[in-house]
mmCIF file of C-alpha atoms and ligand atoms in Angstrom:
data_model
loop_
_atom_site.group_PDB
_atom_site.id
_atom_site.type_symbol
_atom_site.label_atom_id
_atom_site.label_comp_id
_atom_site.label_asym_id
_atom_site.label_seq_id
_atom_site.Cartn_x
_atom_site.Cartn_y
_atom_site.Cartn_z
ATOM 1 C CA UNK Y 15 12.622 17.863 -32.052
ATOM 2 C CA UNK Y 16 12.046 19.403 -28.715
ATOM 3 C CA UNK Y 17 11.985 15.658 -26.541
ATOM 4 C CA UNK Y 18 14.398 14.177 -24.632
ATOM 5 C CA UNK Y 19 14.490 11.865 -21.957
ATOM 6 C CA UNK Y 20 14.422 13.975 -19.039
ATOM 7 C CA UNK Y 21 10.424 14.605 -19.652
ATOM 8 C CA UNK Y 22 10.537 11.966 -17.632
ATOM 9 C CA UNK Y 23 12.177 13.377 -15.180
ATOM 10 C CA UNK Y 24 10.377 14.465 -11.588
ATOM 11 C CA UNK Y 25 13.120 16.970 -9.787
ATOM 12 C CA UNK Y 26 11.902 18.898 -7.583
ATOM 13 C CA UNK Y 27 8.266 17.728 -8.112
ATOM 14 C CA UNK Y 28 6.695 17.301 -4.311
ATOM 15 C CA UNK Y 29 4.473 13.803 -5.269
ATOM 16 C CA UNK Y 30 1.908 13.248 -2.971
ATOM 17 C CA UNK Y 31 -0.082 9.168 -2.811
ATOM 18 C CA UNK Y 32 -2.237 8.328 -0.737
ATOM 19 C CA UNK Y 33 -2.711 5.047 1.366
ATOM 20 C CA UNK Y 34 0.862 4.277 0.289
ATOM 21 C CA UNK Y 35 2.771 2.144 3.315
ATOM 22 C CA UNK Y 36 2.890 -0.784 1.094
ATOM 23 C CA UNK Y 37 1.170 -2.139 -1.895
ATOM 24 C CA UNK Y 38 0.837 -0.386 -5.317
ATOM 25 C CA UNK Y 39 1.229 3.027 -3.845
ATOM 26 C CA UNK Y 40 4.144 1.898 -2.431
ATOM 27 C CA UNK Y 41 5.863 0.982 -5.415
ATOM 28 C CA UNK Y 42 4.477 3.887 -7.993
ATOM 29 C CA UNK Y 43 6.009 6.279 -4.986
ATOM 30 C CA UNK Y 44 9.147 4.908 -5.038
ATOM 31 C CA UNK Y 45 9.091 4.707 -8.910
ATOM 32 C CA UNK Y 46 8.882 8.277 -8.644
ATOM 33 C CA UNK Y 47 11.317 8.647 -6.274
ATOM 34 C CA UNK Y 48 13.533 7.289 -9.006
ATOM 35 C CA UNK Y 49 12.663 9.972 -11.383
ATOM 36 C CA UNK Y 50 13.652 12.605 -8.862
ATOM 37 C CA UNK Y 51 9.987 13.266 -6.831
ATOM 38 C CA UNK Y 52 9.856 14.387 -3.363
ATOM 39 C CA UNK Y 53 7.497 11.712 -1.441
ATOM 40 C CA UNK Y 54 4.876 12.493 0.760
ATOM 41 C CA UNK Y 55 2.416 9.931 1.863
ATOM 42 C CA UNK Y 56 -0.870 9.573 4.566
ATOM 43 C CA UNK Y 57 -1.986 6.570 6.219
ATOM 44 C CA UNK Y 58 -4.642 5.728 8.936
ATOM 45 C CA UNK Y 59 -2.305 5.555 12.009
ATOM 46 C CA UNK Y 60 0.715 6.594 13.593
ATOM 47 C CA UNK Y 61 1.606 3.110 13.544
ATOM 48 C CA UNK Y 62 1.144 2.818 9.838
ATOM 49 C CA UNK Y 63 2.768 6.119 8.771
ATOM 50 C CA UNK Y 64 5.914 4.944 11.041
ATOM 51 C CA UNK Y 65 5.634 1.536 8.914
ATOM 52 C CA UNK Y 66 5.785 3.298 5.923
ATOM 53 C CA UNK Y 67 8.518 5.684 7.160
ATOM 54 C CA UNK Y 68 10.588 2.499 7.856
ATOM 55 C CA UNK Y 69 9.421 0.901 4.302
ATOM 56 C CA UNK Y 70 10.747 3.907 2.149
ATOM 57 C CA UNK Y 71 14.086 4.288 3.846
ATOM 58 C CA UNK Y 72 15.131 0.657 3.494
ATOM 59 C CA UNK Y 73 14.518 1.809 -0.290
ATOM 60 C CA UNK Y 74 16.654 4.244 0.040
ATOM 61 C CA UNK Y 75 14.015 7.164 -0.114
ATOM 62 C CA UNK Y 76 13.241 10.067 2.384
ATOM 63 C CA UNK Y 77 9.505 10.336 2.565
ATOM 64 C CA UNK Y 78 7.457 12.245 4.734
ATOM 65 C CA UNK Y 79 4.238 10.554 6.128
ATOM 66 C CA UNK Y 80 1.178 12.240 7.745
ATOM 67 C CA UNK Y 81 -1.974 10.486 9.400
ATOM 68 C CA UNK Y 82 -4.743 11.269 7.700
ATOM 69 C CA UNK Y 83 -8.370 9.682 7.124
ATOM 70 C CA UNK Y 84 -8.613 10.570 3.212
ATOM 71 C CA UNK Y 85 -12.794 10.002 3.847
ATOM 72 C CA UNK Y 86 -12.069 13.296 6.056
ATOM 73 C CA UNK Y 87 -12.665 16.719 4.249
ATOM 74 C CA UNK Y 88 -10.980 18.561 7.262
ATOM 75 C CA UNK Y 89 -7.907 16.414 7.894
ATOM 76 C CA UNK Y 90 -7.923 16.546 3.883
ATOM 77 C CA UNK Y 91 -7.445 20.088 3.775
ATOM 78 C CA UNK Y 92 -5.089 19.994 6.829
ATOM 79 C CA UNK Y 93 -2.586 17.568 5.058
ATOM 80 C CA UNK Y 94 -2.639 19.782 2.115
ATOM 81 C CA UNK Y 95 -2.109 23.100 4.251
ATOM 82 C CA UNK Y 96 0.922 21.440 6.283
ATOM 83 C CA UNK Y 97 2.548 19.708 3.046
ATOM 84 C CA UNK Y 98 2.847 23.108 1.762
ATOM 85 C CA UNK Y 99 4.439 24.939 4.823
ATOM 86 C CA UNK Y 100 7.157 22.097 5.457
ATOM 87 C CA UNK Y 101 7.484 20.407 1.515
ATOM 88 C CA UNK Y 102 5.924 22.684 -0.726
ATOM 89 C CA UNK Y 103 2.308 22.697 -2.786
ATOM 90 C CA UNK Y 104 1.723 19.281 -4.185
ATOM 91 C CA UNK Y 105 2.775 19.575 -8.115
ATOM 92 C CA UNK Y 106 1.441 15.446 -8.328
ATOM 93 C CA UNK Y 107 -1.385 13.516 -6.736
ATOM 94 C CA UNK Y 108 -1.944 9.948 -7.012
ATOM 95 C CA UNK Y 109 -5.307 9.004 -5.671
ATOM 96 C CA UNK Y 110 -4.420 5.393 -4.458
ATOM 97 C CA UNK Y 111 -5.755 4.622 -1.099
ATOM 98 C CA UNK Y 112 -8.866 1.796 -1.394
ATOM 99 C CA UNK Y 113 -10.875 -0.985 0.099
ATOM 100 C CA UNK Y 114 -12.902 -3.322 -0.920
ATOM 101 C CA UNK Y 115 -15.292 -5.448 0.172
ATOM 102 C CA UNK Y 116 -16.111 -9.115 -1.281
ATOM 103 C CA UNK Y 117 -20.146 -9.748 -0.170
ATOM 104 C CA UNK Y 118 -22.827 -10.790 -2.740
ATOM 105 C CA UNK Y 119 -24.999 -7.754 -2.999
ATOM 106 C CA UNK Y 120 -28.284 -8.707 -1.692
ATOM 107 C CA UNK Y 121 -26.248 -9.837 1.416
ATOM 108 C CA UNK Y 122 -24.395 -6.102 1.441
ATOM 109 C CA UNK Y 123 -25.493 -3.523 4.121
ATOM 110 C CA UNK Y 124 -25.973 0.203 3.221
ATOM 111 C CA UNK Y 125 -23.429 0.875 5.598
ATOM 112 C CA UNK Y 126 -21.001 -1.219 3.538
ATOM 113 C CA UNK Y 127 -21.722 0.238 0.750
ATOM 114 C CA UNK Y 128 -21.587 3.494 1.876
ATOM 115 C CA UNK Y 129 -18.116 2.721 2.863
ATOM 116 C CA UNK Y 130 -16.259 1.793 -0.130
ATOM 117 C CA UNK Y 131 -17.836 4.424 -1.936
ATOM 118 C CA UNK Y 132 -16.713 6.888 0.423
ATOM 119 C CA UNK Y 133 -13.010 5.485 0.523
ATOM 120 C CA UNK Y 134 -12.513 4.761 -3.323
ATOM 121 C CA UNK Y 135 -15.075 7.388 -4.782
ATOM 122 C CA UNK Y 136 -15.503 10.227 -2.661
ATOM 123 C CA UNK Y 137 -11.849 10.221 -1.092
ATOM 124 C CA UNK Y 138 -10.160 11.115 -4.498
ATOM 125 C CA UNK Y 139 -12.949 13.801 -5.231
ATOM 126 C CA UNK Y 140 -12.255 15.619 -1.608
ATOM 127 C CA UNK Y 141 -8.125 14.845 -2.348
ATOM 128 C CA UNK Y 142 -8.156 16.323 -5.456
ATOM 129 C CA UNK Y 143 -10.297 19.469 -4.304
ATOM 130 C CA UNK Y 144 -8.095 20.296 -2.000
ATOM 131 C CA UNK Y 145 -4.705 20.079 -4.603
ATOM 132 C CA UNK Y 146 -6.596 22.073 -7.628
ATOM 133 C CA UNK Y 147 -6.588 25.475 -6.433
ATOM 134 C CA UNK Y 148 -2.978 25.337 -5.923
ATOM 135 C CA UNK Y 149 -2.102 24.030 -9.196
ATOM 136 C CA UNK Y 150 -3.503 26.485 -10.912
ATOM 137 C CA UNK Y 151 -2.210 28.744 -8.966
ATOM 138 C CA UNK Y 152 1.178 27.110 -10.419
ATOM 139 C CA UNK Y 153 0.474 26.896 -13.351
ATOM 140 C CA UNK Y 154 -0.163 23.198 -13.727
ATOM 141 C CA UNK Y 155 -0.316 19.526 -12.321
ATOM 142 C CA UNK Y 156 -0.489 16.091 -12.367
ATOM 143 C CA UNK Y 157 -3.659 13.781 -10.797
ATOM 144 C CA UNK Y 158 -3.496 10.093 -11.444
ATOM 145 C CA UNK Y 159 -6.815 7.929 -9.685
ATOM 146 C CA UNK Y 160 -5.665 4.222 -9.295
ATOM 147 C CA UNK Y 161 -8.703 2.944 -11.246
ATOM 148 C CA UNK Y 162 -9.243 -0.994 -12.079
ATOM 149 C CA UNK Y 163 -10.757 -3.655 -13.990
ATOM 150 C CA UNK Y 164 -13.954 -3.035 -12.429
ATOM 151 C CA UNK Y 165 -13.973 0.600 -14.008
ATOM 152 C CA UNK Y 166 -14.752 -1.404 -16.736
ATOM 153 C CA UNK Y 167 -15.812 -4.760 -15.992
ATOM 154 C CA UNK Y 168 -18.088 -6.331 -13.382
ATOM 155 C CA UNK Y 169 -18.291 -9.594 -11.149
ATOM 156 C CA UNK Y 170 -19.645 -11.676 -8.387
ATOM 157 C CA UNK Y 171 -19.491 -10.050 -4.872
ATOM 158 C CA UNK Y 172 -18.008 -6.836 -5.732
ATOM 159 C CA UNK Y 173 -21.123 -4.289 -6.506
ATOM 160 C CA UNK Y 174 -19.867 -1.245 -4.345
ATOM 161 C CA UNK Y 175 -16.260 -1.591 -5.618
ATOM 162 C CA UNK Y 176 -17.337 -1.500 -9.527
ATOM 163 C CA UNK Y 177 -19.426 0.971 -8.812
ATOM 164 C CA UNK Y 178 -16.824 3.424 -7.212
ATOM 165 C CA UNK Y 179 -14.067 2.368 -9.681
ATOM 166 C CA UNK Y 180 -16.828 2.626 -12.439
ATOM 167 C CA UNK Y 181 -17.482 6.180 -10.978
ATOM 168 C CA UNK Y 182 -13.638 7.334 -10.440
ATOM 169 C CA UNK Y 183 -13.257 6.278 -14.113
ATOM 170 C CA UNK Y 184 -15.604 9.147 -14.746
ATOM 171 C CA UNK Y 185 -14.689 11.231 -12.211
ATOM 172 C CA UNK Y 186 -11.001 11.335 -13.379
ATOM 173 C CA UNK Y 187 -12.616 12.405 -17.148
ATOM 174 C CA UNK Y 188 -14.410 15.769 -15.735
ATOM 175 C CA UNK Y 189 -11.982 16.637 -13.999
ATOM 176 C CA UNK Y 190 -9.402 16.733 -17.014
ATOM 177 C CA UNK Y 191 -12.066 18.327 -18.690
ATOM 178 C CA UNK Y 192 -12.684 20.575 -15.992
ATOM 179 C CA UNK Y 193 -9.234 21.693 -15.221
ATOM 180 C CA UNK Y 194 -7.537 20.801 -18.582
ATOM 181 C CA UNK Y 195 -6.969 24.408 -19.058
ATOM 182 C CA UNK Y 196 -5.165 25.274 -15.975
ATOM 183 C CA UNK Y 197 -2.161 23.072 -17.680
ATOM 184 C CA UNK Y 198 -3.686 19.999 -15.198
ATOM 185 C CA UNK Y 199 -3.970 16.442 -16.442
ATOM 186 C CA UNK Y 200 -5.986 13.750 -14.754
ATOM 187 C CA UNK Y 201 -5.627 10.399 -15.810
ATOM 188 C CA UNK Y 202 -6.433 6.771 -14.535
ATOM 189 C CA UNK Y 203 -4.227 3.644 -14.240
ATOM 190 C CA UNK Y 204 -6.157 0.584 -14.473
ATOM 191 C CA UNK Y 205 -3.979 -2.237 -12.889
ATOM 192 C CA UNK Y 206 -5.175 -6.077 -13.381
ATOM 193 C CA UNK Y 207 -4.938 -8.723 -11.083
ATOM 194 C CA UNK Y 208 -1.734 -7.621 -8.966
ATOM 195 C CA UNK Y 209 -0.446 -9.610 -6.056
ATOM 196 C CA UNK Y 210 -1.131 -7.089 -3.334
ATOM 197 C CA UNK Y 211 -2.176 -7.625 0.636
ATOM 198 C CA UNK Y 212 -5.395 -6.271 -1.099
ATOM 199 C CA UNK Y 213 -5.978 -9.687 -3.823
ATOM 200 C CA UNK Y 214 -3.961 -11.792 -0.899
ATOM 201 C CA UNK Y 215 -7.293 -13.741 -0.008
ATOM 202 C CA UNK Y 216 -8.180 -14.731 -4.287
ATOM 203 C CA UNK Y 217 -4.453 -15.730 -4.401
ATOM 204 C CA UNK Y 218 -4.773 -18.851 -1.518
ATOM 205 C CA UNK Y 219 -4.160 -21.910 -2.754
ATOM 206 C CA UNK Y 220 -6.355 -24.065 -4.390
ATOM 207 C CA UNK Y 221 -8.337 -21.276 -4.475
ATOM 208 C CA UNK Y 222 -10.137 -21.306 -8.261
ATOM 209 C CA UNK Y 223 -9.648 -17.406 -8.812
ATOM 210 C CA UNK Y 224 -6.001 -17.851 -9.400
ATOM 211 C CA UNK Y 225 -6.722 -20.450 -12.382
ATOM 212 C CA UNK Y 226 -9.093 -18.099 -13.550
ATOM 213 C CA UNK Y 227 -7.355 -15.143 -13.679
ATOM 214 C CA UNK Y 228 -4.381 -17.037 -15.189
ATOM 215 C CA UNK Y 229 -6.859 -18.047 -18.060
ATOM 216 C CA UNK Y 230 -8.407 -14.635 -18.447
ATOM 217 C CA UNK Y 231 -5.015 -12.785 -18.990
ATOM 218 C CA UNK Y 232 -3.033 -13.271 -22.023
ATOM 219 C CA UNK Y 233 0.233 -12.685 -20.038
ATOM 220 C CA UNK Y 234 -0.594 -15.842 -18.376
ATOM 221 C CA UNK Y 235 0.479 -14.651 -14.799
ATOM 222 C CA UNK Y 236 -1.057 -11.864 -12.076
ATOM 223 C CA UNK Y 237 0.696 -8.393 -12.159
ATOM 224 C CA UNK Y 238 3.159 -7.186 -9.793
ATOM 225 C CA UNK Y 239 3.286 -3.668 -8.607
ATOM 226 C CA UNK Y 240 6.759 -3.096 -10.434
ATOM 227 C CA UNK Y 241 4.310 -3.604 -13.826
ATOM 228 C CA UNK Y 242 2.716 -0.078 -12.405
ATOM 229 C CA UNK Y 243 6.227 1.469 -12.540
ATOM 230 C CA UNK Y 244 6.603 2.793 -15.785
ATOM 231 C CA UNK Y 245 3.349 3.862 -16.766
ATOM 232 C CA UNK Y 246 3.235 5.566 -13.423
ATOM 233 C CA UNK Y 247 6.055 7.657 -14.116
ATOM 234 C CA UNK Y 248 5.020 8.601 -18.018
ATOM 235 C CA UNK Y 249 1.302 9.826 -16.238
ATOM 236 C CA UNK Y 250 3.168 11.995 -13.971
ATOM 237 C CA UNK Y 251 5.566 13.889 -15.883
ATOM 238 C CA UNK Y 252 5.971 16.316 -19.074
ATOM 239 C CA UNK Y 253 5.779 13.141 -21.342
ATOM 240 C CA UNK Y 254 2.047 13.227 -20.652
ATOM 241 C CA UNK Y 255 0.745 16.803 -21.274
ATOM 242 C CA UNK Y 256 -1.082 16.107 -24.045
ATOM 243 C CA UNK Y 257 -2.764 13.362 -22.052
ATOM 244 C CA UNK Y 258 -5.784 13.724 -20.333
ATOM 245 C CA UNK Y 259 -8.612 12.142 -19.264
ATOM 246 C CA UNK Y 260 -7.311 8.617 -19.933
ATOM 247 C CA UNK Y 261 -7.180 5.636 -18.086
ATOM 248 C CA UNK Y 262 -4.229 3.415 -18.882
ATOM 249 C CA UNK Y 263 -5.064 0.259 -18.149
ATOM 250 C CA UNK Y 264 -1.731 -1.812 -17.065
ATOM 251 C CA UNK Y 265 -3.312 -5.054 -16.874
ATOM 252 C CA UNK Y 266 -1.721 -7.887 -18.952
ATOM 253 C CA UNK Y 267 -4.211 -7.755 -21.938
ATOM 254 C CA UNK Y 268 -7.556 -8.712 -19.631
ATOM 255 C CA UNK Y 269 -9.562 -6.555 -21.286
ATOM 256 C CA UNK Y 270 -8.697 -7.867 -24.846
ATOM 257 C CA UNK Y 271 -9.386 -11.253 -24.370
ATOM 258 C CA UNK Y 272 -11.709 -13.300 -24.543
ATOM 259 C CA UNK Y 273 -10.588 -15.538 -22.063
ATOM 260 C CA UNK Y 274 -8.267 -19.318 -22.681
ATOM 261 C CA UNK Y 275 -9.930 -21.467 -25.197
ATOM 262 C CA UNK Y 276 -11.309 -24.815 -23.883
HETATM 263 P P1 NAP K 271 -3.868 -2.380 -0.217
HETATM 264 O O1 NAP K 271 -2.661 -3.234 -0.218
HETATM 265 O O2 NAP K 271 -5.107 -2.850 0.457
HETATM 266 O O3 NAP K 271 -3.480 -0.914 0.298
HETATM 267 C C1 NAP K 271 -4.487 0.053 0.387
HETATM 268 C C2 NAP K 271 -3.943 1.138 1.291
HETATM 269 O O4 NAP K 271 -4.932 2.163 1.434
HETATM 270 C C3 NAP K 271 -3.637 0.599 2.693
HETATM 271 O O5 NAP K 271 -2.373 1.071 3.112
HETATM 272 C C4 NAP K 271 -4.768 1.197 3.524
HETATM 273 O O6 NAP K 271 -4.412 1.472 4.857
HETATM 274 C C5 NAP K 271 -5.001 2.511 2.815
HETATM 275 N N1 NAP K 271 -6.310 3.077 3.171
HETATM 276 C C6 NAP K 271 -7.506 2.437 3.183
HETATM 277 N N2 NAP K 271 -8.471 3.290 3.580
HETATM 278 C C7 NAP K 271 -7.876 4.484 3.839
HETATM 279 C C8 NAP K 271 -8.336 5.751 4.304
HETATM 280 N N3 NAP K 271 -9.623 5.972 4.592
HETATM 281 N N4 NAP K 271 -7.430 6.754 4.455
HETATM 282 C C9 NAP K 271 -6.115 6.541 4.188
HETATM 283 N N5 NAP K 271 -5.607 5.358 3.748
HETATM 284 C C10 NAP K 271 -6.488 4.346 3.583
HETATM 285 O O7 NAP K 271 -4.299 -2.082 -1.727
HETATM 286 P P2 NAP K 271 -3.530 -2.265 -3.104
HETATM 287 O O8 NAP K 271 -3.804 -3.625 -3.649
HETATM 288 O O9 NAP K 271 -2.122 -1.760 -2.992
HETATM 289 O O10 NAP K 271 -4.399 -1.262 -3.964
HETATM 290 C C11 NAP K 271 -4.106 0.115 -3.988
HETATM 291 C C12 NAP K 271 -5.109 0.729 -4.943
HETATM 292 O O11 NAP K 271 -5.090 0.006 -6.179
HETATM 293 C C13 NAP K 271 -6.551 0.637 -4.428
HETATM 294 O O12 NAP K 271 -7.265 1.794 -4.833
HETATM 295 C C14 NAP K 271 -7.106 -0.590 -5.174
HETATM 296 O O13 NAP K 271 -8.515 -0.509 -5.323
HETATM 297 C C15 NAP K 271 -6.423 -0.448 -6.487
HETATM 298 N N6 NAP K 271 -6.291 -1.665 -7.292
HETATM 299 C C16 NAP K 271 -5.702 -2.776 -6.761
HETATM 300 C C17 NAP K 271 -5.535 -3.902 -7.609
HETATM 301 C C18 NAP K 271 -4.898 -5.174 -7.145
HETATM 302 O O14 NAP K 271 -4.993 -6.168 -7.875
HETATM 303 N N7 NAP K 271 -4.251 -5.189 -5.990
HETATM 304 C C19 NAP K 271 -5.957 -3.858 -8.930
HETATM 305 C C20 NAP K 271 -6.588 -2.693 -9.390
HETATM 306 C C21 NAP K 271 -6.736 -1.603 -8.557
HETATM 307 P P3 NAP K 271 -4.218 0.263 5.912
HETATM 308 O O15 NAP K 271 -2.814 -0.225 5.669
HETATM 309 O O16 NAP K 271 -4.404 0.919 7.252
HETATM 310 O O17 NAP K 271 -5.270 -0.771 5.606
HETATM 311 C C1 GCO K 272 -11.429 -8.617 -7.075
HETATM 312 C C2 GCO K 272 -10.068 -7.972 -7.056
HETATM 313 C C3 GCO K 272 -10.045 -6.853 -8.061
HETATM 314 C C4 GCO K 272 -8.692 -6.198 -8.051
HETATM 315 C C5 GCO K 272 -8.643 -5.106 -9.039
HETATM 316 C C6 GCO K 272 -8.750 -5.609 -10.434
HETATM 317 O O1 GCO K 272 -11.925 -8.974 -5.999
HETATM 318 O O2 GCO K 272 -11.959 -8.757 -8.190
HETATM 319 O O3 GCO K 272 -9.744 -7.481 -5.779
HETATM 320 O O4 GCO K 272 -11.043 -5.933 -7.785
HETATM 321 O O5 GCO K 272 -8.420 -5.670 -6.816
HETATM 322 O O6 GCO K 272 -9.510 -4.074 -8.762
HETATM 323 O O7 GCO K 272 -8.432 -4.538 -11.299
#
């Protein structure tokens, strides 16, 4: 029996999330951190990165932090460049930057539209474009696309963000079959309901969504980005090479309920 625990181990991995000054990328970076990564992360501004800079070290971790528009195919290819001069080429990418936008769909511009497709859809397609060629180059690597219950499921108000999470769902299955033999696994973690800045305005009080996501998931609470830990870590290391194509969904049990009985 060839396993032991240190396939979960990450040293001298350089780990590389996107949109990650606080939230879930936040937390699966410092997971990784744990299991011995070296973080890099991007952000919009210099204010943000600097934010971020300050978030990681009061956790203890070292991370380097680059402005960078992940919409942008230039400053994409940029980031990449410099992170392998002063880290090293990225050996894991997590694909977590996102928006979303809550507007009933007849009521949605184009321009909206356009915009969270471009941010949750087309960013992790130009991101992980510019990482490929270098891991196989190497040999291997890891690319996990923060997916969600809309890859699966629909609702009021959010038409663009299903249909980009719908879409990265699919987009994170070619490209494991795509690059599968280059030793590269893509997979997908589907969180639930998490309390994020990002579900902040659902989570007001009094305000019904809470009851209803309490009633939809059988763990009868929303998710915190600690519950994204774990399964984080098992997507990005050797305890995962036979897995590809996947999307773990880390969500509670949402999608195998039915929903609370009257
Ligand atoms: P969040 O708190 O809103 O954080 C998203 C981060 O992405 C922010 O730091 C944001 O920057 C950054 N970002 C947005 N657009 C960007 C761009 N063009 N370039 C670079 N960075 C950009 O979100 P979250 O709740 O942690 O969610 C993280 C991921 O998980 C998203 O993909 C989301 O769709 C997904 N997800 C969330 C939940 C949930 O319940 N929270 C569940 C399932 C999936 P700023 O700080 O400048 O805004
Ligand atoms: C919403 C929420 C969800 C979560 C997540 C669920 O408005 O329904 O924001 O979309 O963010 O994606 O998995």
């Amino acid at each position: 029996m060839d396993f032991t625990m240190n396939d979960f181990r990450l040293d001298g991995k350089v780990f590389l999330v996107t949109g990650a000054v606080y939230g879930i990328g936040f937390e699966i970076a410092c997971s990784l951190a744990e299991a011995g990564a070296r973080i890099v992360f991007n952000n919009l501004t210099q204010e943000s990165v600097d934010l971020g800079i300050d978030n990681y070290k009061k956790a203890g971790i070292e991370a380097k932090g680059y402005i960078c528009d992940v919409t942008n195919e230039q400053q994409v290819q940029s980031l990449v460049e410099k992170i392998k001069l002063e880290v090293g080429s990225v050996d894991i990418l997590v694909n977590n930057a996102g928006i979303i936008k809550r507007t009933p769909m007849i009521e949605m511009e184009a321009v909206d539209f356009r915009q969270v497709i471009d941010v949750d859809l087309t960013a992790p397609f130009i991101m992980a474009k510019a990482v490929l060629p270098e891991m196989i180059k190497k040999g291997g690597g890891k690319i996990i696309n923060i997916c969600s219950m809309m890859s699966e499921l629909g609702r009021e108000t959010v038409s663009a963000y299903a249909a980009a999470k719908g879409g990265l769902k699919m987009l994170t299955k070619n490209i494991a079959s795509e690059y599968g033999q280059y030793n590269i696994q893509c997979n997908g973690i589907g969180p639930g309901y998490i309390e994020t800045p990002q579900t902040a305005p659902l989570r007001e009080p009094g305000h019904p969504f809470n009851e209803f996501i309490l009633g939809r998931t059988p763990a009868n609470r929303w998710g915190e980005t600690a519950d994204l830990a774990g399964p984080a870590v098992f997507l990005a290391s050797k305890a995962s090479d036979f897995v590809n194509g996947h999307i773990l969904y880390v969500d509670g049990g949402i999608l195998a309920y039915l929903g609370k009985q009257p």
